[in-house]
Amino acid sequence: MGKQNYMINDFSLDHVRNRHEVIVLNFMREKLPGETDFCGCNLCLEDVYAVAMNTLPAHYVQRSSIILKKEPPSDADIARTVEDAFDKVKVRPNHS
Ligand SMILES: [Zn+2]
């Protein structure tokens, strides 16, 4: 989605991101070489990312965090979630 889709009152909320996006991607890059039997195509990578992101509670971060009191999942929790996502997609890829 382009920046345009995040506009409101001439302000862009484009920079307000779910903090897990980058963390999940980093763990995916780290674990990918060790994932034997993983297809690795664009569709399967998208699936792993989507499964992991949907498993984690959303945690959006804005410029000054004021009302986010809940503890986010730890890096170890996120790493485990990414591993589980790889396993799920390996067992049931969305293509033949
Ligand atoms: Zn694939």
GROMACS .gro file of C-alpha atoms and ligand atoms in nm:
model
   97
    1MET     CA    1   0.000   0.000   0.000
    2GLY     CA    2   0.127   0.345  -0.088
    3LYS     CA    3   0.176   0.631   0.153
    4GLN     CA    4  -0.139   0.790   0.010
    5ASN     CA    5  -0.355   0.527   0.178
    6TYR     CA    6  -0.232   0.637   0.520
    7MET     CA    7  -0.324   1.006   0.487
    8ILE     CA    8  -0.567   1.180   0.721
    9ASN     CA    9  -0.603   1.560   0.755
   10ASP     CA   10  -0.289   1.608   0.542
   11PHE     CA   11  -0.089   1.400   0.788
   12SER     CA   12   0.054   1.064   0.700
   13LEU     CA   13   0.027   0.785   0.956
   14ASP     CA   14   0.251   0.579   0.734
   15HIS     CA   15   0.531   0.568   0.993
   16VAL     CA   16   0.309   0.409   1.259
   17ARG     CA   17   0.412   0.050   1.221
   18ASN     CA   18   0.351  -0.278   1.388
   19ARG     CA   19   0.685  -0.327   1.564
   20HIS     CA   20   0.678  -0.699   1.484
   21GLU     CA   21   0.704  -0.645   1.108
   22VAL     CA   22   1.079  -0.588   1.105
   23ILE     CA   23   1.154  -0.831   1.389
   24VAL     CA   24   0.967  -1.113   1.213
   25LEU     CA   25   1.148  -1.038   0.886
   26ASN     CA   26   1.485  -1.042   1.062
   27PHE     CA   27   1.412  -1.381   1.220
   28MET     CA   28   1.289  -1.513   0.885
   29ARG     CA   29   1.618  -1.407   0.718
   30GLU     CA   30   1.814  -1.563   1.004
   31LYS     CA   31   1.628  -1.896   1.002
   32LEU     CA   32   1.573  -1.938   0.629
   33PRO     CA   33   1.913  -2.098   0.553
   34GLY     CA   34   1.849  -2.367   0.816
   35GLU     CA   35   1.496  -2.446   0.696
   36THR     CA   36   1.552  -2.765   0.500
   37ASP     CA   37   1.255  -2.884   0.289
   38PHE     CA   38   1.121  -2.529   0.276
   39CYS     CA   39   1.008  -2.428  -0.072
   40GLY     CA   40   1.132  -2.068  -0.047
   41CYS     CA   41   0.913  -1.926  -0.324
   42ASN     CA   42   0.750  -1.586  -0.296
   43LEU     CA   43   0.413  -1.737  -0.199
   44CYS     CA   44   0.555  -1.954   0.079
   45LEU     CA   45   0.760  -1.666   0.220
   46GLU     CA   46   0.449  -1.447   0.221
   47ASP     CA   47   0.260  -1.725   0.399
   48VAL     CA   48   0.525  -1.762   0.671
   49TYR     CA   49   0.523  -1.385   0.724
   50ALA     CA   50   0.142  -1.367   0.735
   51VAL     CA   51   0.108  -1.670   0.967
   52ALA     CA   52   0.366  -1.528   1.207
   53MET     CA   53   0.216  -1.177   1.201
   54ASN     CA   54  -0.135  -1.312   1.259
   55THR     CA   55  -0.017  -1.524   1.551
   56LEU     CA   56   0.148  -1.236   1.734
   57PRO     CA   57  -0.067  -0.976   1.909
   58ALA     CA   58  -0.058  -0.651   1.714
   59HIS     CA   59   0.177  -0.396   1.863
   60TYR     CA   60   0.175  -0.064   1.685
   61VAL     CA   61   0.431   0.197   1.773
   62GLN     CA   62   0.384   0.569   1.723
   63ARG     CA   63   0.615   0.864   1.784
   64SER     CA   64   0.553   0.893   2.156
   65SER     CA   65   0.417   0.587   2.319
   66ILE     CA   66   0.164   0.684   2.584
   67ILE     CA   67  -0.105   0.425   2.615
   68LEU     CA   68   0.071   0.102   2.530
   69LYS     CA   69   0.101  -0.060   2.867
   70LYS     CA   70   0.095  -0.421   2.763
   71GLU     CA   71   0.431  -0.596   2.750
   72PRO     CA   72   0.511  -0.698   2.393
   73PRO     CA   73   0.620  -1.058   2.329
   74SER     CA   74   0.991  -1.120   2.383
   75ASP     CA   75   1.231  -1.180   2.094
   76ALA     CA   76   1.243  -1.546   2.199
   77ASP     CA   77   0.862  -1.567   2.169
   78ILE     CA   78   0.877  -1.407   1.824
   79ALA     CA   79   1.158  -1.640   1.713
   80ARG     CA   80   0.949  -1.941   1.819
   81THR     CA   81   0.645  -1.802   1.637
   82VAL     CA   82   0.850  -1.766   1.318
   83GLU     CA   83   0.978  -2.126   1.350
   84ASP     CA   84   0.620  -2.252   1.396
   85ALA     CA   85   0.512  -2.052   1.091
   86PHE     CA   86   0.786  -2.214   0.879
   87ASP     CA   87   0.670  -2.557   1.000
   88LYS     CA   88   0.305  -2.485   0.919
   89VAL     CA   89   0.381  -2.364   0.566
   90LYS     CA   90   0.620  -2.656   0.505
   91VAL     CA   91   0.350  -2.908   0.596
   92ARG     CA   92   0.072  -2.728   0.405
   93PRO     CA   93   0.207  -2.505   0.127
   94ASN     CA   94  -0.062  -2.309  -0.059
   95HIS     CA   95   0.041  -2.463  -0.391
   96SER     CA   96   0.130  -2.806  -0.527
   97ZN      ZN   97   0.638  -2.229  -0.236
   0.00000   0.00000   0.00000
